[in-house]
PDB file of C-alpha atoms in Angstrom:
ATOM      1  CA  UNK A  56      27.813 -94.200 119.841  1.00 80.00           C
ATOM      2  CA  UNK A  57      30.129 -94.066 116.921  1.00 86.00           C
ATOM      3  CA  UNK A  58      33.337 -96.337 117.243  1.00 92.00           C
ATOM      4  CA  UNK A  59      35.906 -98.092 115.223  1.00 94.00           C
ATOM      5  CA  UNK A  60      36.608-101.577 116.215  1.00 95.00           C
ATOM      6  CA  UNK A  61      39.808-103.271 115.283  1.00 97.00           C
ATOM      7  CA  UNK A  62      40.655-106.781 114.667  1.00 97.00           C
ATOM      8  CA  UNK A  63      42.729-108.459 117.287  1.00 97.00           C
ATOM      9  CA  UNK A  64      46.636-108.932 117.657  1.00 98.00           C
ATOM     10  CA  UNK A  65      48.529-110.913 115.018  1.00 97.00           C
ATOM     11  CA  UNK A  66      51.598-112.888 115.126  1.00 98.00           C
ATOM     12  CA  UNK A  67      53.280-113.425 111.858  1.00 97.00           C
ATOM     13  CA  UNK A  68      56.513-114.708 110.225  1.00 97.00           C
ATOM     14  CA  UNK A  69      58.694-112.567 107.997  1.00 97.00           C
ATOM     15  CA  UNK A  70      57.528-112.590 104.472  1.00 97.00           C
ATOM     16  CA  UNK A  71      53.928-113.326 105.247  1.00 98.00           C
ATOM     17  CA  UNK A  72      50.925-110.997 104.927  1.00 98.00           C
ATOM     18  CA  UNK A  73      48.511-109.670 107.415  1.00 98.00           C
ATOM     19  CA  UNK A  74      45.183-107.848 106.856  1.00 98.00           C
ATOM     20  CA  UNK A  75      44.054-105.716 109.685  1.00 98.00           C
ATOM     21  CA  UNK A  76      40.257-104.627 109.829  1.00 97.00           C
ATOM     22  CA  UNK A  77      38.722-101.463 111.233  1.00 96.00           C
ATOM     23  CA  UNK A  78      34.797-101.728 111.438  1.00 94.00           C
ATOM     24  CA  UNK A  79      32.695 -98.718 112.058  1.00 92.00           C
ATOM     25  CA  UNK A  80      30.027 -99.270 114.681  1.00 89.00           C
ATOM     26  CA  UNK A  81      27.023 -96.756 115.050  1.00 84.00           C
ATOM     27  CA  UNK A  82      27.450 -95.025 111.718  1.00 79.00           C
ATOM     28  CA  UNK A  83      28.088 -95.934 107.979  1.00 78.00           C
ATOM     29  CA  UNK A  84      31.266 -95.542 106.103  1.00 76.00           C
ATOM     30  CA  UNK A  85      29.742 -92.992 103.606  1.00 74.00           C
ATOM     31  CA  UNK A  86      31.360 -89.684 102.724  1.00 69.00           C
ATOM     32  CA  UNK A  87      34.120 -90.345 105.097  1.00 85.00           C
ATOM     33  CA  UNK A  88      37.712 -90.815 105.233  1.00 92.00           C
ATOM     34  CA  UNK A  89      39.816 -93.448 107.432  1.00 95.00           C
ATOM     35  CA  UNK A  90      43.407 -92.769 108.342  1.00 96.00           C
ATOM     36  CA  UNK A  91      45.721 -95.273 109.227  1.00 98.00           C
ATOM     37  CA  UNK A  92      48.678 -94.716 111.961  1.00 98.00           C
ATOM     38  CA  UNK A  93      51.430 -96.803 112.774  1.00 98.00           C
ATOM     39  CA  UNK A  94      53.286 -96.675 116.171  1.00 98.00           C
ATOM     40  CA  UNK A  95      56.383 -98.946 116.658  1.00 98.00           C
ATOM     41  CA  UNK A  96      57.025-100.318 120.339  1.00 97.00           C
ATOM     42  CA  UNK A  97      58.287 -97.146 122.503  1.00 95.00           C
ATOM     43  CA  UNK A  98      58.192 -94.812 119.180  1.00 97.00           C
ATOM     44  CA  UNK A  99      55.947 -92.018 118.213  1.00 97.00           C
ATOM     45  CA  UNK A 100      53.177 -91.951 115.707  1.00 98.00           C
ATOM     46  CA  UNK A 101      53.440 -92.272 112.019  1.00 97.00           C
ATOM     47  CA  UNK A 102      50.721 -91.288 109.615  1.00 97.00           C
ATOM     48  CA  UNK A 103      50.646 -94.009 107.005  1.00 97.00           C
ATOM     49  CA  UNK A 104      47.943 -92.493 104.851  1.00 96.00           C
ATOM     50  CA  UNK A 105      44.139 -92.387 104.357  1.00 96.00           C
ATOM     51  CA  UNK A 106      41.381 -93.796 101.947  1.00 95.00           C
ATOM     52  CA  UNK A 107      38.239 -91.739 100.930  1.00 93.00           C
ATOM     53  CA  UNK A 108      35.264 -94.028 101.297  1.00 90.00           C
ATOM     54  CA  UNK A 109      33.352 -92.081  98.626  1.00 89.00           C
ATOM     55  CA  UNK A 110      36.103 -92.198  95.853  1.00 90.00           C
ATOM     56  CA  UNK A 111      37.901 -95.427  97.394  1.00 91.00           C
ATOM     57  CA  UNK A 112      41.081 -93.266  96.540  1.00 92.00           C
ATOM     58  CA  UNK A 113      43.886 -94.175  98.733  1.00 95.00           C
ATOM     59  CA  UNK A 114      46.694 -91.662  99.650  1.00 95.00           C
ATOM     60  CA  UNK A 115      49.854 -93.298 101.115  1.00 96.00           C
ATOM     61  CA  UNK A 116      52.664 -91.555 102.935  1.00 95.00           C
ATOM     62  CA  UNK A 117      56.203 -91.593 101.958  1.00 91.00           C
ATOM     63  CA  UNK A 118      57.651 -94.912 103.268  1.00 92.00           C
ATOM     64  CA  UNK A 119      54.235 -96.775 103.258  1.00 96.00           C
ATOM     65  CA  UNK A 120      53.914 -97.461  99.222  1.00 94.00           C
ATOM     66  CA  UNK A 121      54.259-100.909  97.633  1.00 93.00           C
ATOM     67  CA  UNK A 122      53.602-103.214 100.556  1.00 97.00           C
ATOM     68  CA  UNK A 123      50.956-101.362 102.139  1.00 98.00           C
ATOM     69  CA  UNK A 124      47.385-101.437 100.755  1.00 98.00           C
ATOM     70  CA  UNK A 125      44.080 -99.654 101.991  1.00 97.00           C
ATOM     71  CA  UNK A 126      40.856-101.039 100.842  1.00 96.00           C
ATOM     72  CA  UNK A 127      37.033-100.849 101.761  1.00 93.00           C
ATOM     73  CA  UNK A 128      33.945-102.938 102.164  1.00 92.00           C
ATOM     74  CA  UNK A 129      31.335-100.285 102.598  1.00 88.00           C
ATOM     75  CA  UNK A 130      28.665-102.875 102.589  1.00 89.00           C
ATOM     76  CA  UNK A 131      29.940-103.875 106.163  1.00 91.00           C
ATOM     77  CA  UNK A 132      31.323-100.510 107.097  1.00 91.00           C
ATOM     78  CA  UNK A 133      34.913-101.809 107.310  1.00 94.00           C
ATOM     79  CA  UNK A 134      38.224-100.548 106.261  1.00 95.00           C
ATOM     80  CA  UNK A 135      41.283-102.852 105.630  1.00 97.00           C
ATOM     81  CA  UNK A 136      45.084-102.382 105.963  1.00 98.00           C
ATOM     82  CA  UNK A 137      46.926-105.221 104.350  1.00 98.00           C
ATOM     83  CA  UNK A 138      50.808-105.402 104.582  1.00 98.00           C
ATOM     84  CA  UNK A 139      52.451-108.004 102.424  1.00 97.00           C
ATOM     85  CA  UNK A 140      56.158-109.372 102.593  1.00 97.00           C
ATOM     86  CA  UNK A 141      56.229-108.604 106.333  1.00 98.00           C
ATOM     87  CA  UNK A 142      59.466-107.479 107.963  1.00 97.00           C
ATOM     88  CA  UNK A 143      60.523-107.376 111.550  1.00 97.00           C
ATOM     89  CA  UNK A 144      60.593-103.580 111.440  1.00 97.00           C
ATOM     90  CA  UNK A 145      56.760-103.903 110.689  1.00 98.00           C
ATOM     91  CA  UNK A 146      56.171-104.910 114.154  1.00 98.00           C
ATOM     92  CA  UNK A 147      53.822-102.157 115.768  1.00 98.00           C
ATOM     93  CA  UNK A 148      50.518-101.028 116.923  1.00 98.00           C
ATOM     94  CA  UNK A 149      48.344 -99.992 113.782  1.00 98.00           C
ATOM     95  CA  UNK A 150      45.393 -97.633 114.238  1.00 98.00           C
ATOM     96  CA  UNK A 151      42.576 -96.401 112.284  1.00 97.00           C
ATOM     97  CA  UNK A 152      41.073 -92.927 112.991  1.00 96.00           C
ATOM     98  CA  UNK A 153      38.120 -91.194 111.393  1.00 92.00           C
ATOM     99  CA  UNK A 154      38.387 -88.364 109.192  1.00 85.00           C
ATOM    100  CA  UNK A 155      39.141 -85.598 111.755  1.00 86.00           C
ATOM    101  CA  UNK A 156      40.715 -87.959 113.845  1.00 91.00           C
ATOM    102  CA  UNK A 157      37.690 -87.531 116.153  1.00 89.00           C
ATOM    103  CA  UNK A 158      37.382 -91.334 116.631  1.00 92.00           C
ATOM    104  CA  UNK A 159      40.080 -93.932 117.012  1.00 96.00           C
ATOM    105  CA  UNK A 160      40.232 -97.549 117.013  1.00 96.00           C
ATOM    106  CA  UNK A 161      41.606 -99.371 119.972  1.00 97.00           C
ATOM    107  CA  UNK A 162      44.676-100.413 117.711  1.00 98.00           C
ATOM    108  CA  UNK A 163      45.997-103.899 116.419  1.00 98.00           C
ATOM    109  CA  UNK A 164      49.249-105.111 117.425  1.00 98.00           C
ATOM    110  CA  UNK A 165      51.245-106.742 114.659  1.00 98.00           C
ATOM    111  CA  UNK A 166      54.202-108.817 115.665  1.00 98.00           C
ATOM    112  CA  UNK A 167      56.577-110.135 113.133  1.00 98.00           C
ATOM    113  CA  UNK A 168      58.827-112.806 114.460  1.00 96.00           C
ATOM    114  CA  UNK A 169      60.494-115.897 113.184  1.00 93.00           C
TER     115      UNK A 169
ATOM    116  CA  UNK B 291      58.729 -85.424 103.218  1.00 85.00           C
ATOM    117  CA  UNK B 292      58.547 -82.539 105.555  1.00 94.00           C
ATOM    118  CA  UNK B 293      59.919 -82.925 109.166  1.00 96.00           C
ATOM    119  CA  UNK B 294      57.691 -81.792 112.017  1.00 98.00           C
ATOM    120  CA  UNK B 295      59.637 -80.980 115.226  1.00 98.00           C
ATOM    121  CA  UNK B 296      58.317 -80.865 118.772  1.00 98.00           C
ATOM    122  CA  UNK B 297      60.322 -80.549 122.234  1.00 98.00           C
ATOM    123  CA  UNK B 298      61.310 -83.946 123.336  1.00 98.00           C
ATOM    124  CA  UNK B 299      60.250 -83.499 126.827  1.00 98.00           C
ATOM    125  CA  UNK B 300      58.874 -80.726 129.087  1.00 98.00           C
ATOM    126  CA  UNK B 301      58.093 -80.535 132.646  1.00 98.00           C
ATOM    127  CA  UNK B 302      55.490 -78.283 134.344  1.00 98.00           C
ATOM    128  CA  UNK B 303      54.416 -77.732 138.064  1.00 97.00           C
ATOM    129  CA  UNK B 304      50.894 -78.640 138.882  1.00 97.00           C
ATOM    130  CA  UNK B 305      49.021 -75.664 138.293  1.00 97.00           C
ATOM    131  CA  UNK B 306      51.316 -74.185 136.102  1.00 98.00           C
ATOM    132  CA  UNK B 307      51.142 -73.144 132.440  1.00 98.00           C
ATOM    133  CA  UNK B 308      53.295 -74.689 129.678  1.00 98.00           C
ATOM    134  CA  UNK B 309      53.306 -74.269 125.880  1.00 98.00           C
ATOM    135  CA  UNK B 310      54.259 -77.094 123.572  1.00 98.00           C
ATOM    136  CA  UNK B 311      55.289 -76.159 119.974  1.00 98.00           C
ATOM    137  CA  UNK B 312      55.199 -77.813 116.652  1.00 98.00           C
ATOM    138  CA  UNK B 313      57.323 -76.617 113.754  1.00 98.00           C
ATOM    139  CA  UNK B 314      57.812 -77.499 110.294  1.00 98.00           C
ATOM    140  CA  UNK B 315      60.901 -78.079 108.151  1.00 97.00           C
ATOM    141  CA  UNK B 316      59.215 -76.137 105.330  1.00 95.00           C
ATOM    142  CA  UNK B 317      58.915 -73.079 107.085  1.00 96.00           C
ATOM    143  CA  UNK B 318      55.977 -71.146 108.904  1.00 97.00           C
ATOM    144  CA  UNK B 319      53.096 -73.298 110.152  1.00 98.00           C
ATOM    145  CA  UNK B 320      49.897 -71.710 109.184  1.00 97.00           C
ATOM    146  CA  UNK B 321      46.230 -72.374 109.610  1.00 97.00           C
ATOM    147  CA  UNK B 322      46.686 -74.167 106.269  1.00 96.00           C
ATOM    148  CA  UNK B 323      48.571 -76.826 107.798  1.00 97.00           C
ATOM    149  CA  UNK B 324      45.344 -77.563 109.783  1.00 96.00           C
ATOM    150  CA  UNK B 325      47.443 -78.509 112.968  1.00 98.00           C
ATOM    151  CA  UNK B 326      45.991 -81.155 115.231  1.00 98.00           C
ATOM    152  CA  UNK B 327      47.159 -82.092 118.702  1.00 98.00           C
ATOM    153  CA  UNK B 328      46.607 -85.393 120.465  1.00 98.00           C
ATOM    154  CA  UNK B 329      47.266 -86.796 123.805  1.00 98.00           C
ATOM    155  CA  UNK B 330      48.254 -90.121 124.554  1.00 98.00           C
ATOM    156  CA  UNK B 331      48.700 -92.069 127.691  1.00 97.00           C
ATOM    157  CA  UNK B 332      50.640 -95.424 128.204  1.00 95.00           C
ATOM    158  CA  UNK B 333      48.877 -98.211 126.848  1.00 94.00           C
ATOM    159  CA  UNK B 334      45.864 -96.110 125.186  1.00 96.00           C
ATOM    160  CA  UNK B 335      45.222 -95.140 121.804  1.00 96.00           C
ATOM    161  CA  UNK B 336      45.704 -91.369 121.176  1.00 97.00           C
ATOM    162  CA  UNK B 337      42.899 -89.070 121.554  1.00 96.00           C
ATOM    163  CA  UNK B 338      42.386 -85.623 119.757  1.00 96.00           C
ATOM    164  CA  UNK B 339      42.397 -82.477 121.929  1.00 97.00           C
ATOM    165  CA  UNK B 340      42.750 -79.831 119.114  1.00 97.00           C
ATOM    166  CA  UNK B 341      41.826 -79.622 115.356  1.00 96.00           C
ATOM    167  CA  UNK B 342      42.388 -77.116 112.737  1.00 96.00           C
ATOM    168  CA  UNK B 343      44.645 -75.016 115.055  1.00 97.00           C
ATOM    169  CA  UNK B 344      42.199 -74.009 117.666  1.00 98.00           C
ATOM    170  CA  UNK B 345      39.105 -76.105 117.729  1.00 97.00           C
ATOM    171  CA  UNK B 346      38.385 -78.174 120.564  1.00 96.00           C
ATOM    172  CA  UNK B 347      36.251 -81.395 120.846  1.00 93.00           C
ATOM    173  CA  UNK B 348      33.686 -81.810 123.600  1.00 93.00           C
ATOM    174  CA  UNK B 349      36.037 -84.027 125.634  1.00 94.00           C
ATOM    175  CA  UNK B 350      38.863 -81.569 125.529  1.00 97.00           C
ATOM    176  CA  UNK B 351      39.559 -80.006 128.908  1.00 97.00           C
ATOM    177  CA  UNK B 352      39.197 -76.388 128.873  1.00 97.00           C
ATOM    178  CA  UNK B 353      42.841 -75.884 130.294  1.00 98.00           C
ATOM    179  CA  UNK B 354      43.986 -76.791 126.847  1.00 98.00           C
ATOM    180  CA  UNK B 355      44.056 -74.498 124.021  1.00 98.00           C
ATOM    181  CA  UNK B 356      45.515 -74.221 120.634  1.00 98.00           C
ATOM    182  CA  UNK B 357      47.069 -71.330 118.547  1.00 98.00           C
ATOM    183  CA  UNK B 358      49.935 -70.193 116.284  1.00 98.00           C
ATOM    184  CA  UNK B 359      53.029 -68.731 117.776  1.00 96.00           C
ATOM    185  CA  UNK B 360      56.079 -67.592 116.464  1.00 95.00           C
ATOM    186  CA  UNK B 361      55.652 -69.535 113.219  1.00 97.00           C
ATOM    187  CA  UNK B 362      54.747 -72.748 114.879  1.00 98.00           C
ATOM    188  CA  UNK B 363      51.546 -74.371 116.221  1.00 98.00           C
ATOM    189  CA  UNK B 364      51.324 -74.325 119.850  1.00 98.00           C
ATOM    190  CA  UNK B 365      49.293 -76.214 122.558  1.00 98.00           C
ATOM    191  CA  UNK B 366      49.043 -74.275 125.912  1.00 98.00           C
ATOM    192  CA  UNK B 367      48.058 -75.998 128.853  1.00 98.00           C
ATOM    193  CA  UNK B 368      46.895 -73.555 131.614  1.00 98.00           C
ATOM    194  CA  UNK B 369      46.679 -75.119 135.118  1.00 97.00           C
ATOM    195  CA  UNK B 370      48.405 -78.472 134.610  1.00 98.00           C
ATOM    196  CA  UNK B 371      46.929 -81.282 136.580  1.00 97.00           C
ATOM    197  CA  UNK B 372      48.714 -84.542 137.235  1.00 97.00           C
ATOM    198  CA  UNK B 373      46.396 -86.587 134.832  1.00 97.00           C
ATOM    199  CA  UNK B 374      47.793 -84.314 132.075  1.00 98.00           C
ATOM    200  CA  UNK B 375      51.190 -86.241 132.166  1.00 98.00           C
ATOM    201  CA  UNK B 376      51.178 -87.797 128.830  1.00 98.00           C
ATOM    202  CA  UNK B 377      52.764 -87.885 125.432  1.00 98.00           C
ATOM    203  CA  UNK B 378      51.620 -85.136 123.162  1.00 98.00           C
ATOM    204  CA  UNK B 379      51.773 -85.314 119.395  1.00 98.00           C
ATOM    205  CA  UNK B 380      51.180 -82.595 116.622  1.00 98.00           C
ATOM    206  CA  UNK B 381      49.991 -83.358 113.161  1.00 98.00           C
ATOM    207  CA  UNK B 382      50.541 -81.178 110.391  1.00 98.00           C
ATOM    208  CA  UNK B 383      48.802 -81.742 106.840  1.00 96.00           C
ATOM    209  CA  UNK B 384      50.733 -80.892 103.533  1.00 95.00           C
ATOM    210  CA  UNK B 385      50.047 -80.945 100.007  1.00 90.00           C
ATOM    211  CA  UNK B 386      47.610 -83.655  98.757  1.00 84.00           C
ATOM    212  CA  UNK B 387      46.304 -84.009 102.169  1.00 83.00           C
ATOM    213  CA  UNK B 388      49.402 -85.674 103.342  1.00 92.00           C
ATOM    214  CA  UNK B 389      49.749 -85.647 107.132  1.00 95.00           C
ATOM    215  CA  UNK B 390      53.194 -85.742 109.243  1.00 97.00           C
ATOM    216  CA  UNK B 391      53.261 -86.230 112.788  1.00 98.00           C
ATOM    217  CA  UNK B 392      55.972 -84.502 115.000  1.00 98.00           C
ATOM    218  CA  UNK B 393      58.079 -86.643 117.144  1.00 98.00           C
ATOM    219  CA  UNK B 394      55.983 -86.157 120.224  1.00 98.00           C
ATOM    220  CA  UNK B 395      56.464 -84.400 123.428  1.00 98.00           C
ATOM    221  CA  UNK B 396      56.764 -86.167 126.844  1.00 98.00           C
ATOM    222  CA  UNK B 397      55.012 -83.904 129.514  1.00 98.00           C
ATOM    223  CA  UNK B 398      55.898 -84.503 133.083  1.00 98.00           C
ATOM    224  CA  UNK B 399      53.868 -82.817 135.657  1.00 97.00           C
ATOM    225  CA  UNK B 400      55.998 -82.488 138.643  1.00 94.00           C
TER     226      UNK B 400
END
């Protein structure tokens, strides 16, 4: 069964960095796209961008450039989201999702608080 | 960046039919926006109901259908069930394969 399994919740201080992983289980990240989606507490979904596992080319949505980096390690079928210089407003659930959003990870809660 | 608009909240009676819509600030929504529809219940990850305007996944209940209606993407629920109470989000694709979610519709079955 194909699944995306994400890393556990994180508690970080403002200014720190966090790296969230999204591991594909039951299939390999070949010729695929991983989307990243953010959901702040009580808010809607925001498409952050995507990364192509063939070209390794990331596409970032407006508002998610600079501090947000998508990366891959296809040898372990894992995609990563790194956020640097964390701010309180980065507190959110972060989801990875497959190419056609057919598969979603369970989400990773990132809390940024001093 | 485009703005995608949805009704903030809609109420439907059990067994009733309701249509949720998804509009774009750039104009008419077409199949070229590859509209998606997602359902999200509290504490759960979203799940995709409809992709590419009208296509269903194997898990999509038959009572849900997608279409283009009046220049917007539309999600129609025919025969609402209590378990359909949830938030519904649409996603449209723009130039460069960039996606934009709508603000979501809270559907109440009452």
